[in-house]
Amino acid sequence: MEEMIRKIYKPVLITWIVSALCYLPFIAKGLTNSVDGLWASTYYQAGNIELGSGRWALLFLDKARLGYGAEPFSTLLALLFLSMAAYISISMFMDIRKSNYVYAMLITCCTSTCCILAYRFTSANYCFGVLLSVLSVYFVLRESDEKKVRIRNTIIAIAILIFSTGIYQVDLGVFAVLVILNMMKLIYKEDNRNCFRVFKVSAVVFVVSCILYKIAWNVCMMARHISASSYNGADSVSVFGMLSGIPSGLCVIYKAWSDYFSFTQGNYVLAPIRAFVAFVLFIALFVVGVRKLAKQPKNAIIYGILWVLLPVAANIAIILAPSMKTVMMQMTVPMAFALPLAMCFLDEIGIIRKWTISALCIILLYGNIFAVGADIDAMAQGSNSSNMIMNNIAVTLNQKQLLSDDYDYAFFGNISANELFKKNELYDMASPYAKFGTMQTKPDMVHKSYIGLLDDIGLDLEIVDNEKYLELYDSGILDNMPAYPEEGSIIEKDGVVIVKVSDDYIFGKYG
């Protein structure tokens, strides 16, 4: 462990600094997404919501950092954890050298990472979970002739993976991707004995960790007298459910894999070329192994099966929680690891020339930087416009003498649909998560979004509860109101100030 730290500390430091420069506008402006990132302020303590969805470890981590989630602390710490995770992963496939910087940057500077960072209040926690998953694999791979040492390493790997899963269940995908790729490497080198050992140990670590994670989760829920929530199927996890959900889960998994590496969600420069490069690299990963092992059919079949299972490994959370029908952007970090590490594998075995692999890396990183830049700019545009509109509304409320503790407030409408909301082409090209101001229309989400926007401009107003919100919506009073800034867009009724921010406020029957 000490030797590994000595090897990676310098490249980790350099990658961390360069990554921080890439995200400098993001850090300086304190940007977030317009869902959970906006809803939580710079002070946040995880509670029953996180616990109910299985992320019980967040309660302990938030206590450890006293709920502090402001910039630059959150993003810098998150990037440090991710840089460490990237280099420990890379060191499993090749010696640390200067070319590794590009591989690491493909992980730290991508839309998956930017999406995680946009959850400012917990981004450091999520990236710490990724690091723990990587460390768990590190201990799985460690060999020793002493039985006592092997048992100790296995116990450490289990303990680390339990806590990592308690931070975010998706981190199991990082563990699984690293295990699959390392097994492919060992089969390629015809080291069947060690490959079987890794499979056996990782299977034990995975199964035992999942069982103990579930026990720890149940204990935490009992202590707080709550039950599992329905979010992403957290309350319906069972062995039968996993088995019966495999066919539909596989469809979701392979579609998510295809969508992710087609680079259509985001402003990816040269997206078709990038998609072609990713396709060629994954095909090369398959072909080089099968060709080399052609005279060993058993090994070739094992290698091929592992290759087919790589997307499943990255999205293992879909199998464990079959009620999930989609892979959200914040769940794609395991896939963000898959391609750079596959390239490390191909680079190390020397099948593809150094200059070729370097050129492909640069093409991918070039697109990553532009995609992340567009996402950051979209968040900045949305934040600036939203804050400007909310400031104008506050001024109007004051002019109408409706800015008072005597009133409750109800804001209706997606703020990005307001005629004053300024955006350019980059906003439309950005990833969906980055389009700050584009609100979901469920009542509780609308409430949280406007509370967050009021917090951003430093204004404390009492927002009505969901029941009152729905009552106003169903009353039909909004139908005859124009959208802000038109006269009549702000009215007072029975002690509630109603503000129709835009005409985009219809959410069906609350779904």
XYZ file of C-alpha atoms in Angstrom:
511
model
C 0.000 0.000 0.000
C 2.819 2.387 0.904
C 4.591 1.619 -2.373
C 1.415 2.335 -4.337
C 0.958 5.679 -2.554
C 4.563 6.578 -3.318
C 4.047 5.823 -7.014
C 0.775 7.654 -7.503
C 0.964 10.692 -5.225
C 2.661 12.941 -7.807
C 0.417 12.063 -10.801
C -2.633 12.268 -8.522
C -1.614 15.760 -7.449
C -1.049 16.910 -11.043
C -4.313 15.390 -12.296
C -6.164 16.924 -9.361
C -4.824 20.403 -10.132
C -5.506 20.144 -13.884
C -9.013 18.801 -13.230
C -9.691 21.648 -10.800
C -8.694 24.115 -13.530
C -11.180 22.472 -15.912
C -13.918 22.960 -13.333
C -12.760 26.411 -12.203
C -15.869 28.287 -13.505
C -18.039 25.635 -11.871
C -16.278 26.079 -8.528
C -16.090 29.873 -8.681
C -19.808 30.272 -9.371
C -20.916 27.549 -6.945
C -22.987 25.883 -9.668
C -25.402 23.000 -9.139
C -28.085 21.185 -11.089
C -31.685 22.359 -10.696
C -32.903 19.316 -8.787
C -31.240 17.958 -5.623
C -28.203 20.187 -6.072
C -30.433 23.271 -5.970
C -32.740 21.922 -3.277
C -29.917 21.467 -0.752
C -28.021 24.508 0.451
C -24.350 24.714 1.394
C -25.304 23.123 4.720
C -26.914 19.713 4.493
C -27.296 16.681 6.736
C -28.475 13.425 5.194
C -31.588 12.033 6.860
C -34.524 9.711 6.339
C -34.737 10.377 2.597
C -31.229 9.023 2.013
C -31.658 6.262 4.573
C -34.929 5.109 3.026
C -33.255 4.760 -0.374
C -30.402 2.664 1.026
C -27.681 5.310 1.326
C -27.279 4.953 5.082
C -23.531 5.703 5.088
C -24.261 9.292 4.026
C -25.706 9.995 7.472
C -22.341 9.202 9.060
C -20.269 11.058 6.465
C -22.392 14.202 6.741
C -21.988 14.108 10.512
C -18.231 13.770 10.062
C -18.069 16.928 7.914
C -20.689 18.729 10.035
C -22.987 19.191 7.046
C -20.560 21.535 5.282
C -21.007 21.417 1.514
C -19.840 24.768 0.167
C -17.337 25.513 -2.573
C -14.468 25.153 -3.151
C -14.255 22.444 -0.492
C -16.823 20.039 -1.954
C -15.607 19.955 -5.547
C -11.893 19.985 -4.717
C -12.295 17.117 -2.260
C -14.469 15.188 -4.718
C -11.899 15.609 -7.507
C -9.101 14.509 -5.174
C -10.957 11.302 -4.316
C -11.722 10.667 -7.983
C -8.124 11.322 -9.074
C -6.925 8.818 -6.486
C -9.503 6.273 -7.649
C -8.451 6.770 -11.281
C -4.753 6.182 -10.615
C -5.244 3.204 -8.333
C -7.416 1.683 -11.082
C -4.872 2.457 -13.798
C -2.053 0.946 -11.710
C -3.888 -2.396 -11.825
C -3.289 -2.586 -15.589
C -0.031 -0.772 -16.273
C 2.915 0.956 -14.676
C 2.434 4.595 -13.771
C 3.910 6.863 -16.449
C 3.224 10.227 -18.056
C 0.745 8.853 -20.597
C -1.494 7.883 -17.680
C -2.485 11.529 -17.261
C -4.749 11.304 -20.308
C -6.450 8.137 -19.053
C -7.048 9.706 -15.647
C -8.384 12.916 -17.195
C -10.877 10.891 -19.245
C -12.369 9.883 -15.895
C -12.117 13.159 -13.976
C -13.150 15.377 -16.894
C -16.338 13.875 -18.302
C -20.059 14.529 -18.086
C -20.537 11.684 -15.586
C -18.153 13.386 -13.175
C -19.596 16.837 -13.861
C -23.056 15.459 -13.096
C -21.863 14.102 -9.742
C -20.190 17.420 -8.915
C -23.479 19.200 -9.653
C -24.822 17.500 -6.515
C -22.619 19.881 -4.533
C -24.042 18.968 -1.133
C -22.926 15.339 -1.441
C -20.456 15.205 -4.362
C -17.490 14.550 -2.069
C -19.399 11.664 -0.478
C -20.197 10.106 -3.851
C -16.601 10.337 -5.073
C -15.375 8.909 -1.771
C -17.667 5.945 -2.425
C -16.041 5.448 -5.838
C -12.593 5.502 -4.220
C -13.673 2.904 -1.655
C -14.949 0.589 -4.407
C -11.594 0.825 -6.168
C -9.728 0.158 -2.915
C -11.893 -2.897 -2.336
C -10.715 -4.348 -5.661
C -7.128 -3.422 -4.755
C -7.350 -5.653 -1.672
C -9.055 -8.424 -3.661
C -6.138 -8.476 -6.111
C -3.402 -8.571 -3.474
C -1.685 -11.956 -3.386
C -0.004 -13.553 -0.399
C 1.334 -16.962 0.544
C 0.142 -16.453 4.103
C -3.425 -17.526 4.792
C -3.745 -14.967 7.578
C -2.859 -12.125 5.202
C -5.294 -13.384 2.544
C -8.117 -13.512 5.087
C -7.239 -10.043 6.350
C -7.266 -8.607 2.824
C -10.641 -10.218 2.130
C -12.131 -8.818 5.342
C -10.800 -5.342 4.532
C -12.237 -5.572 1.004
C -15.639 -6.576 2.404
C -15.675 -3.802 5.005
C -14.733 -1.177 2.428
C -17.321 -2.356 -0.105
C -20.087 -2.394 2.527
C -19.488 1.261 3.313
C -19.081 2.157 -0.369
C -22.443 0.558 -1.162
C -23.958 2.420 1.780
C -22.834 5.677 0.187
C -24.302 4.892 -3.241
C -25.316 1.460 -4.502
C -24.143 2.327 -8.009
C -20.546 2.136 -6.742
C -20.892 -1.648 -6.911
C -20.615 -1.113 -10.659
C -17.120 0.341 -10.297
C -16.111 -2.714 -8.265
C -17.606 -5.083 -10.838
C -16.029 -3.320 -13.848
C -12.571 -3.496 -12.284
C -12.995 -7.157 -11.378
C -14.177 -8.092 -14.891
C -11.348 -6.212 -16.628
C -8.728 -7.667 -14.270
C -10.033 -11.165 -14.904
C -9.836 -10.494 -18.653
C -6.242 -9.370 -18.197
C -5.342 -12.521 -16.264
C -7.052 -14.822 -18.787
C -5.238 -13.000 -21.591
C -1.944 -13.690 -19.802
C -3.058 -17.318 -19.388
C -2.855 -16.981 -15.615
C -5.903 -19.161 -15.000
C -5.040 -19.953 -11.407
C -4.890 -16.313 -10.382
C -7.976 -15.505 -12.460
C -9.943 -18.171 -10.613
C -8.637 -16.825 -7.299
C -9.786 -13.298 -8.173
C -13.177 -14.619 -9.246
C -13.596 -16.633 -6.063
C -12.489 -13.850 -3.709
C -14.423 -11.109 -5.516
C -17.584 -13.260 -5.521
C -17.259 -13.798 -1.769
C -16.572 -10.104 -1.195
C -19.513 -9.057 -3.379
C -22.087 -11.439 -1.872
C -21.030 -10.989 1.762
C -20.850 -7.207 1.335
C -24.358 -7.062 -0.122
C -25.764 -9.180 2.713
C -24.034 -7.175 5.446
C -24.955 -3.927 3.704
C -28.626 -4.946 3.811
C -28.347 -5.888 7.488
C -26.691 -2.554 8.316
C -29.393 -0.738 6.342
C -32.177 -2.532 8.227
C -30.548 -1.751 11.571
C -30.262 1.943 10.675
C -33.907 2.052 9.547
C -35.033 0.361 12.757
C -33.057 2.890 14.790
C -34.872 5.765 13.057
C -38.240 3.967 12.854
C -38.655 4.225 9.082
C -39.111 1.793 6.201
C -37.497 1.586 2.767
C -38.762 4.070 0.203
C -40.078 3.235 -3.248
C -37.418 5.405 -4.904
C -35.696 3.368 -7.640
C -37.289 0.223 -6.207
C -35.442 0.371 -2.877
C -38.414 -1.184 -1.079
C -38.816 -4.090 -3.492
C -35.331 -5.637 -3.489
C -35.504 -9.433 -3.173
C -33.735 -12.477 -4.571
C -36.856 -13.504 -6.507
C -37.257 -9.963 -7.834
C -33.637 -9.922 -9.015
C -33.962 -13.242 -10.825
C -37.313 -12.463 -12.422
C -36.123 -9.007 -13.427
C -32.973 -10.164 -15.230
C -34.468 -10.292 -18.777
C -35.903 -6.770 -18.636
C -32.880 -5.573 -16.672
C -30.506 -6.757 -19.394
C -32.464 -4.787 -21.987
C -32.135 -1.647 -19.859
C -28.438 -2.313 -19.261
C -27.370 -2.823 -22.870
C -29.484 0.106 -24.043
C -27.878 2.326 -21.393
C -24.425 1.136 -22.493
C -25.233 1.871 -26.139
C -26.696 5.291 -25.322
C -23.744 6.278 -23.150
C -21.107 5.425 -25.736
C -23.040 6.971 -28.605
C -22.333 10.345 -26.919
C -25.673 11.854 -27.882
C -26.524 13.338 -24.470
C -24.308 16.384 -24.330
C -22.342 18.759 -26.526
C -19.764 16.218 -27.671
C -17.514 17.541 -30.403
C -17.013 14.931 -33.127
C -19.652 12.723 -31.478
C -19.917 10.229 -34.399
C -16.133 9.853 -34.477
C -16.051 9.418 -30.689
C -18.752 6.766 -30.874
C -16.820 4.991 -33.631
C -13.596 5.140 -31.588
C -15.358 3.679 -28.534
C -16.904 0.950 -30.694
C -13.548 0.054 -32.270
C -11.778 -0.028 -28.899
C -14.327 -2.342 -27.301
C -14.297 -4.595 -30.388
C -10.482 -4.577 -30.257
C -10.670 -5.581 -26.600
C -12.699 -8.619 -27.655
C -10.759 -9.544 -30.788
C -7.225 -9.372 -29.345
C -8.156 -11.692 -26.507
C -10.075 -14.235 -28.548
C -7.386 -14.344 -31.260
C -4.582 -14.854 -28.750
C -6.527 -17.569 -26.943
C -7.813 -19.259 -30.124
C -5.818 -22.428 -29.392
C -7.314 -22.546 -25.894
C -11.083 -22.668 -26.560
C -11.967 -22.774 -22.872
C -10.024 -19.612 -22.107
C -11.308 -17.908 -25.251
C -14.900 -18.634 -24.220
C -14.288 -17.340 -20.686
C -12.687 -14.205 -22.105
C -15.635 -13.675 -24.450
C -18.159 -14.148 -21.651
C -16.329 -11.605 -19.490
C -16.373 -9.139 -22.394
C -20.127 -9.601 -22.839
C -20.643 -9.103 -19.096
C -18.766 -5.791 -18.979
C -21.927 -3.670 -19.547
C -23.748 -5.772 -16.940
C -20.937 -5.175 -14.459
C -21.061 -1.418 -15.022
C -24.825 -1.361 -14.447
C -25.112 -4.109 -11.847
C -27.416 -1.863 -9.795
C -30.142 -2.496 -12.396
C -29.987 -6.232 -11.660
C -29.987 -5.683 -7.894
C -32.932 -3.260 -8.072
C -34.983 -4.459 -11.070
C -37.644 -1.788 -10.522
C -35.226 0.750 -11.992
C -36.180 1.226 -15.628
C -33.524 3.728 -16.628
C -29.903 4.619 -15.938
C -29.674 8.253 -14.905
C -26.587 10.324 -15.644
C -25.390 10.243 -12.027
C -25.366 6.439 -12.278
C -22.932 6.314 -15.221
C -19.618 6.657 -13.347
C -18.848 2.910 -13.711
C -19.174 3.282 -17.499
C -16.894 6.328 -17.345
C -14.224 4.014 -15.883
C -14.770 1.201 -18.403
C -13.406 2.783 -21.597
C -10.221 4.419 -20.184
C -9.319 1.218 -18.328
C -9.951 -0.881 -21.439
C -7.555 1.459 -23.246
C -4.996 0.959 -20.466
C -5.293 -2.784 -20.999
C -4.803 -2.472 -24.771
C -1.923 -0.049 -24.261
C -0.116 -2.333 -21.825
C -0.306 -5.485 -23.960
C 1.103 -3.524 -26.902
C -1.485 -4.573 -29.485
C -2.150 -0.981 -30.504
C 0.797 1.328 -31.123
C 1.503 3.975 -28.507
C 0.940 6.897 -30.859
C -2.367 5.403 -32.031
C -3.742 4.902 -28.536
C -2.513 8.375 -27.555
C -4.276 9.930 -30.556
C -7.511 8.148 -29.695
C -7.228 9.323 -26.085
C -6.757 12.913 -27.216
C -9.833 12.709 -29.482
C -11.909 11.433 -26.570
C -10.510 13.957 -24.084
C -11.003 16.813 -26.563
C -14.692 15.951 -26.769
C -14.951 15.490 -23.004
C -13.587 18.962 -22.312
C -16.041 20.626 -24.690
C -18.971 18.601 -23.332
C -18.117 19.464 -19.736
C -17.565 23.098 -20.723
C -20.997 23.256 -22.362
C -22.620 21.707 -19.294
C -20.915 24.184 -16.972
C -21.959 27.079 -19.207
C -25.562 25.820 -19.301
C -25.638 25.671 -15.513
C -24.190 29.189 -15.352
C -26.696 30.556 -17.885
C -29.609 28.908 -16.112
C -28.456 30.064 -12.693
C -27.901 33.663 -13.821
C -31.259 33.875 -15.599
C -33.176 32.188 -12.789
C -31.652 34.449 -10.156
C -32.366 37.517 -12.279
C -36.032 36.540 -12.648
C -36.370 35.781 -8.932
C -34.762 39.115 -8.049
C -37.206 40.903 -10.348
C -40.118 39.049 -8.762
C -38.878 40.083 -5.309
C -38.750 43.725 -6.435
C -42.279 43.477 -7.852
C -43.549 41.884 -4.640
C -42.014 44.728 -2.671
C -43.570 47.329 -4.966
C -46.961 45.695 -4.488
C -46.368 45.589 -0.720
C -46.681 41.815 -0.796
C -43.244 41.077 0.628
C -44.051 40.252 4.234
C -44.000 37.536 6.877
C -47.783 37.812 6.896
C -48.067 35.936 3.611
C -47.372 32.443 2.328
C -46.122 32.093 -1.236
C -46.840 29.729 -4.121
C -44.753 29.803 -7.296
C -46.043 28.023 -10.390
C -44.303 27.280 -13.667
C -41.022 26.082 -15.048
C -38.769 29.116 -14.708
C -36.835 28.284 -17.893
C -40.101 28.783 -19.831
C -40.361 32.398 -18.654
C -39.931 34.950 -21.450
C -37.129 36.683 -19.514
C -35.064 33.489 -19.226
C -31.937 34.095 -21.329
C -30.092 31.212 -22.924
C -28.037 30.546 -26.035
C -27.305 27.541 -28.227
C -24.972 25.924 -25.675
C -27.839 25.606 -23.215
C -29.827 23.549 -25.714
C -26.782 21.420 -26.566
C -25.914 20.628 -22.937
C -26.712 17.412 -21.101
C -30.223 17.276 -19.596
C -28.937 17.397 -15.996
C -27.043 20.646 -16.709
C -30.006 22.674 -17.974
C -30.425 24.656 -14.784
C -33.885 26.183 -14.554
C -35.613 23.319 -16.336
C -37.751 22.137 -13.452
C -39.650 18.932 -12.947
C -43.309 19.742 -12.461
C -44.294 17.494 -9.550
C -45.525 19.751 -6.723
C -42.937 18.734 -4.134
C -40.161 19.267 -6.670
C -41.502 22.673 -7.707
C -41.592 23.721 -4.059
C -38.033 22.578 -3.441
C -36.789 24.284 -6.601
C -38.255 27.655 -5.691
C -37.057 27.373 -2.103
C -33.588 26.733 -3.536
C -33.824 29.717 -5.876
C -34.946 31.961 -3.018
C -32.028 30.678 -0.972
C -29.661 31.515 -3.848
C -30.780 35.162 -3.869
C -30.792 35.361 -0.073
C -34.544 35.759 0.393
C -36.475 33.839 3.061
C -40.155 33.408 2.187
C -42.674 30.925 3.572
C -43.671 28.554 0.773
C -47.060 26.812 0.939
C -47.183 23.073 1.561
C -48.109 20.478 -1.062
C -51.740 20.240 0.014
C -52.292 23.977 -0.383
C -50.295 23.987 -3.611
C -52.538 21.323 -5.139
C -55.641 23.093 -3.891
C -54.579 26.256 -5.718
C -53.697 24.291 -8.834
C -57.047 22.482 -8.908
C -58.998 25.680 -8.257
C -58.374 26.837 -11.829
C -57.187 30.246 -10.661
C -54.035 29.912 -12.761
C -55.945 29.484 -16.013
C -56.850 33.148 -16.206
C -53.508 34.496 -14.970
C -50.794 35.680 -17.378
C -47.172 34.683 -16.778
C -44.650 36.992 -15.139
C -43.819 39.851 -15.833
C -47.304 40.619 -17.186
C -49.713 42.537 -14.973
C -51.863 40.081 -13.043
C -49.164 37.399 -12.810
C -48.905 38.078 -9.061
C -52.061 38.046 -6.955
C -52.956 37.584 -3.300
C -55.751 35.230 -2.230
C -56.645 34.356 1.369
C -53.188 35.210 2.681
C -51.345 33.378 -0.094
C -49.356 35.276 -2.702
C -49.595 33.377 -5.988
C -46.879 33.951 -8.581
C -47.310 32.450 -12.032
C -43.735 32.407 -13.290
C -44.541 30.757 -16.615
C -47.311 28.940 -18.457
C -45.412 25.651 -18.187
C -46.928 24.458 -14.912
C -49.092 21.492 -15.887
C -48.034 18.268 -14.206
C -50.976 16.011 -15.031
C -52.615 14.406 -12.044
C -49.559 15.112 -9.942
C -47.267 12.767 -11.808
